[in-house]
Tab-separated table of C-alpha atoms in Angstrom:
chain	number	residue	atom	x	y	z
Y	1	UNK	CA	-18.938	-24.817	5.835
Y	2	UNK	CA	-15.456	-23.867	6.877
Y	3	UNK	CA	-14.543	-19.898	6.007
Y	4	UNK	CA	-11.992	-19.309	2.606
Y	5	UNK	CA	-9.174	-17.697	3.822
Y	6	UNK	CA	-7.429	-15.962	0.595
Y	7	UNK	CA	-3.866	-17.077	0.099
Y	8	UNK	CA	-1.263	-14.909	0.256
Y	9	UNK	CA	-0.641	-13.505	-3.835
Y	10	UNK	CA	-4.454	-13.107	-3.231
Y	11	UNK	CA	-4.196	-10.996	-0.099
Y	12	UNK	CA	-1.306	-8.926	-1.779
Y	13	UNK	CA	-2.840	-8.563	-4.802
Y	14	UNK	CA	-6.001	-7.722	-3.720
Y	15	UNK	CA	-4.118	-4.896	-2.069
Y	16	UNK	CA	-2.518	-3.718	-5.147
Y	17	UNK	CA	-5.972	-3.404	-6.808
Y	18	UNK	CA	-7.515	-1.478	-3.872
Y	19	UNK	CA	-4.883	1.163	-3.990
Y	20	UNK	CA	-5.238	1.447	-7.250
Y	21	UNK	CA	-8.343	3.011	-7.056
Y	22	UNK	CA	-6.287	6.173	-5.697
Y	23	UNK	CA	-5.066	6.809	-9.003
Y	24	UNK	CA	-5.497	10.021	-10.450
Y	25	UNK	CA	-5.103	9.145	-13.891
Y	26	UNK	CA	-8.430	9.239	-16.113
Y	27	UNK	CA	-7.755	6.352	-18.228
Y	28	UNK	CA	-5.568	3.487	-16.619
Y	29	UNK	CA	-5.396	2.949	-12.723
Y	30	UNK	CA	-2.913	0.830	-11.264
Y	31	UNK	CA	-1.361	-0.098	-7.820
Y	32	UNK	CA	1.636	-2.189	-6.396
Y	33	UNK	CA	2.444	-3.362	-2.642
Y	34	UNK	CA	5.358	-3.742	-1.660
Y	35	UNK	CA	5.670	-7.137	0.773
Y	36	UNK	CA	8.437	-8.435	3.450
Y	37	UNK	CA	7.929	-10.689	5.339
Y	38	UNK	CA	4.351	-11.211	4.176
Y	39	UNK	CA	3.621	-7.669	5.396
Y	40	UNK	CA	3.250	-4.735	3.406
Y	41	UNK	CA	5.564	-2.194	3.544
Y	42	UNK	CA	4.581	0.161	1.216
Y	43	UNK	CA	2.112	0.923	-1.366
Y	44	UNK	CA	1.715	3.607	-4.635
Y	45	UNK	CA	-0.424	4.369	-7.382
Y	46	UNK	CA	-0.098	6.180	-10.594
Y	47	UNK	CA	-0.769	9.796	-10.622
Y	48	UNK	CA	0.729	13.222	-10.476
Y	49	UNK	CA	3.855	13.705	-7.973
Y	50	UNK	CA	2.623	15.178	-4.374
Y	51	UNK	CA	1.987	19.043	-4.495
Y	52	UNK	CA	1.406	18.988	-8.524
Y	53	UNK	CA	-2.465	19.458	-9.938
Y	54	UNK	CA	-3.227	16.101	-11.089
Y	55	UNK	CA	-5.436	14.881	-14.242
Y	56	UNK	CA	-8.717	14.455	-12.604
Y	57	UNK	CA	-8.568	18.198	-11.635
Y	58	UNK	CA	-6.989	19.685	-14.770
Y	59	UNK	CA	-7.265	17.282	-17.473
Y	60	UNK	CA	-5.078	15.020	-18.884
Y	61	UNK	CA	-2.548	16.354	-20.787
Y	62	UNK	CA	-2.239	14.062	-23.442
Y	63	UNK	CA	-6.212	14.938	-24.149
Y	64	UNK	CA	-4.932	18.631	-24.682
Y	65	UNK	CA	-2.322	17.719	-26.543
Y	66	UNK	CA	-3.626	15.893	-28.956
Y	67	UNK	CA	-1.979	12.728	-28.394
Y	68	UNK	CA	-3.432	9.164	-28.467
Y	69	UNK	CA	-3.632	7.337	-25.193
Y	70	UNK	CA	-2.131	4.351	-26.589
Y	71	UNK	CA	0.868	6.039	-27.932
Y	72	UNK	CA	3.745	6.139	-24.978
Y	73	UNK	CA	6.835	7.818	-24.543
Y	74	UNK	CA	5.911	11.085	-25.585
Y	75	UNK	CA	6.732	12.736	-21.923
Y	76	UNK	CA	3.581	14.291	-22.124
Y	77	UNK	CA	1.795	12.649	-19.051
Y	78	UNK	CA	1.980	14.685	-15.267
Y	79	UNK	CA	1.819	10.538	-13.887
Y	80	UNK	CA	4.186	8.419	-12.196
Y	81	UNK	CA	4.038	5.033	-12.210
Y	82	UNK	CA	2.662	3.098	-9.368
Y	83	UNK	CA	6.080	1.252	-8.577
Y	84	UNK	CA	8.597	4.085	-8.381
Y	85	UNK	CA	5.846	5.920	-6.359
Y	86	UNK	CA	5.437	2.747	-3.987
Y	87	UNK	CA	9.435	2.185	-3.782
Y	88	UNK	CA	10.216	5.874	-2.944
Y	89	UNK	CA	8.024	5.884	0.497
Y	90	UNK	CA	10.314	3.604	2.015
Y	91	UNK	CA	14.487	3.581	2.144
Y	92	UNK	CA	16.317	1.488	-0.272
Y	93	UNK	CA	17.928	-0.725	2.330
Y	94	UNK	CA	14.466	-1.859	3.336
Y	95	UNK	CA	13.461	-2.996	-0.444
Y	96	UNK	CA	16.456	-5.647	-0.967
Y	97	UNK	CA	14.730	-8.782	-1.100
Y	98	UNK	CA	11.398	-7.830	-1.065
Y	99	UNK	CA	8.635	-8.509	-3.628
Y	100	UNK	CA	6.260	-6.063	-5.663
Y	101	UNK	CA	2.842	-7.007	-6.540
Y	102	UNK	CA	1.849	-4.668	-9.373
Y	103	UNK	CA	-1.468	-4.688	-11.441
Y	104	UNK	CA	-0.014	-4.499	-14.383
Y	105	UNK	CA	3.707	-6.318	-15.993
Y	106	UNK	CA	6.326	-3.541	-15.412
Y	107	UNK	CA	7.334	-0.560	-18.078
Y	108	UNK	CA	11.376	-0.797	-18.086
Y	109	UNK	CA	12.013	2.433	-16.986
Y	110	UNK	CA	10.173	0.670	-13.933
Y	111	UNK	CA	11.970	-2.325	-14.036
Y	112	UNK	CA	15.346	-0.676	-14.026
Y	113	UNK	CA	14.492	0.991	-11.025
Y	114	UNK	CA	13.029	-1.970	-9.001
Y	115	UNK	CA	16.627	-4.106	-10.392
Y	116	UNK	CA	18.623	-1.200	-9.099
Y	117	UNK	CA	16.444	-1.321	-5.571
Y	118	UNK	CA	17.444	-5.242	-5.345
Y	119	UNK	CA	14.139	-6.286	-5.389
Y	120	UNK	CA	13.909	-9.961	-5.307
Y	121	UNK	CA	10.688	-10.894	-7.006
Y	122	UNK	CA	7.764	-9.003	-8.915
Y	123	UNK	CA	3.963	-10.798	-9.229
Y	124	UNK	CA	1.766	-8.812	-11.872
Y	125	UNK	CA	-1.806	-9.581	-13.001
Y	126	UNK	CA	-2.118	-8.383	-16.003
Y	127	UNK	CA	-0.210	-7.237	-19.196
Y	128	UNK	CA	-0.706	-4.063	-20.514
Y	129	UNK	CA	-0.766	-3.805	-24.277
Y	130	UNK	CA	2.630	-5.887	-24.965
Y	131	UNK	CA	5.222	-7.575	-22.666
Y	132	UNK	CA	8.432	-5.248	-22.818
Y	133	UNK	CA	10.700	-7.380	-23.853
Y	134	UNK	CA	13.487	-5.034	-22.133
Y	135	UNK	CA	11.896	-6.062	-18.778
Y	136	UNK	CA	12.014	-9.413	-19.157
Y	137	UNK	CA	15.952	-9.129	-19.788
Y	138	UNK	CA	16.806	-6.626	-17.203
Y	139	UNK	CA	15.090	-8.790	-14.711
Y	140	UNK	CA	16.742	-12.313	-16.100
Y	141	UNK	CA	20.084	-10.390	-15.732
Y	142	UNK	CA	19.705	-9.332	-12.282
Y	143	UNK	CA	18.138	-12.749	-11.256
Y	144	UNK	CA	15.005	-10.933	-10.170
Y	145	UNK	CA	11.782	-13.853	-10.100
Y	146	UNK	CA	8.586	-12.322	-12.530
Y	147	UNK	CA	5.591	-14.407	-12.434
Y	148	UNK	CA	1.961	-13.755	-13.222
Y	149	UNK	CA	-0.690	-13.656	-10.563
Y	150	UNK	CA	-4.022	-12.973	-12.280
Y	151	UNK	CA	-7.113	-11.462	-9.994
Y	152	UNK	CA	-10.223	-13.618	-10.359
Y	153	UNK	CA	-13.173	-11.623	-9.565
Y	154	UNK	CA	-15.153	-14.445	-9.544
Y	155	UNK	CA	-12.926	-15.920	-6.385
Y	156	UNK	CA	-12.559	-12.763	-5.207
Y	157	UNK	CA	-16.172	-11.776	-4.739
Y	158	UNK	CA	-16.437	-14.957	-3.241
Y	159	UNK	CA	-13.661	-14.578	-0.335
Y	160	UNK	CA	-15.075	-10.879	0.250
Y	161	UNK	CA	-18.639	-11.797	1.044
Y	162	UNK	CA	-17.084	-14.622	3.417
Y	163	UNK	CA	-16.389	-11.110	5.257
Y	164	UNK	CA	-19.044	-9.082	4.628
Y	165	UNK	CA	-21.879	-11.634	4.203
Y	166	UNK	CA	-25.002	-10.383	1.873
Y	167	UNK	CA	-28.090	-10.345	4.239
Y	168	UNK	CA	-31.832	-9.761	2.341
């Protein structure tokens, strides 16, 4: 039986999901690659900006401060998104016409930073909570492509023991 090579929003994907599990947040992780090319050329997760205690060490703030998970914009978290983190280890020049696979559809504070980077597509898996319907505009304005790419565990598991075959 020939070998299942994983196509390429797979591969990327895939990616996405295993730098995820850098995250230093306690209750959602998340990751995005940034491709060129077909190569990556940069990566991020959420979590606490370099050099400041994250939530995994000192709790999460929002726990302390009483306020629900679910409810966002109250500037209480010490996270950054994984996109803004992924864009900002690599010059802006290199991100025109690239394309972000994220875990998760795009906040639009992120999406008004990957349409002022000139991004030229972005491939999530999931949505979290609600689509923002902001997003979805800022990217139709700026002509920036947004499709879904869901992970299939199922497939996936499959492809990875094609690797790393399961011997009793």
């Amino acid at each position: 039986m020939k070998r299942q090579r994983p196509n390429w929003d797979e591969t990327f994907m895939f990616q996405a999901l295993w730098v995820a599990a850098r995250s230093s947040c306690k209750y959602l992780q998340t990751g995005a690659v940034i491709v060129q090319d077909k190569r990556v050329i940069a990566s991020g997760y959420n979590g606490a900006p370099p050099g400041i205690e994250n939530c995994l060490d000192r709790g999460c703030r929002k726990d302390i401060s009483g306020v629900d998970f679910e409810d966002k914009g109250k500037g209480v978290c010490r996270g950054t998104h994984a996109e803004p983190n992924a864009m900002a280890q690599i010059p802006r020049e290199r991100l025109k016409g690239a394309t972000l696979y994220t875990l998760y559809f795009p906040c639009s504070s992120c999406a008004k930073i990957i349409a002022g980077n000139d991004l030229d597509e972005v491939v999530y898996s999931e949505i979290y909570k609600e689509l923002d319907s902001l997003t979805t505009e800022i990217f139709s304005e700026k002509g920036i492509a947004l499709r879904q790419y869901k992970l299939n565990l199922n497939r996936d598991i499959r492809i990875i023991r094609n690797v790393f075959p399961v011997k009793n």
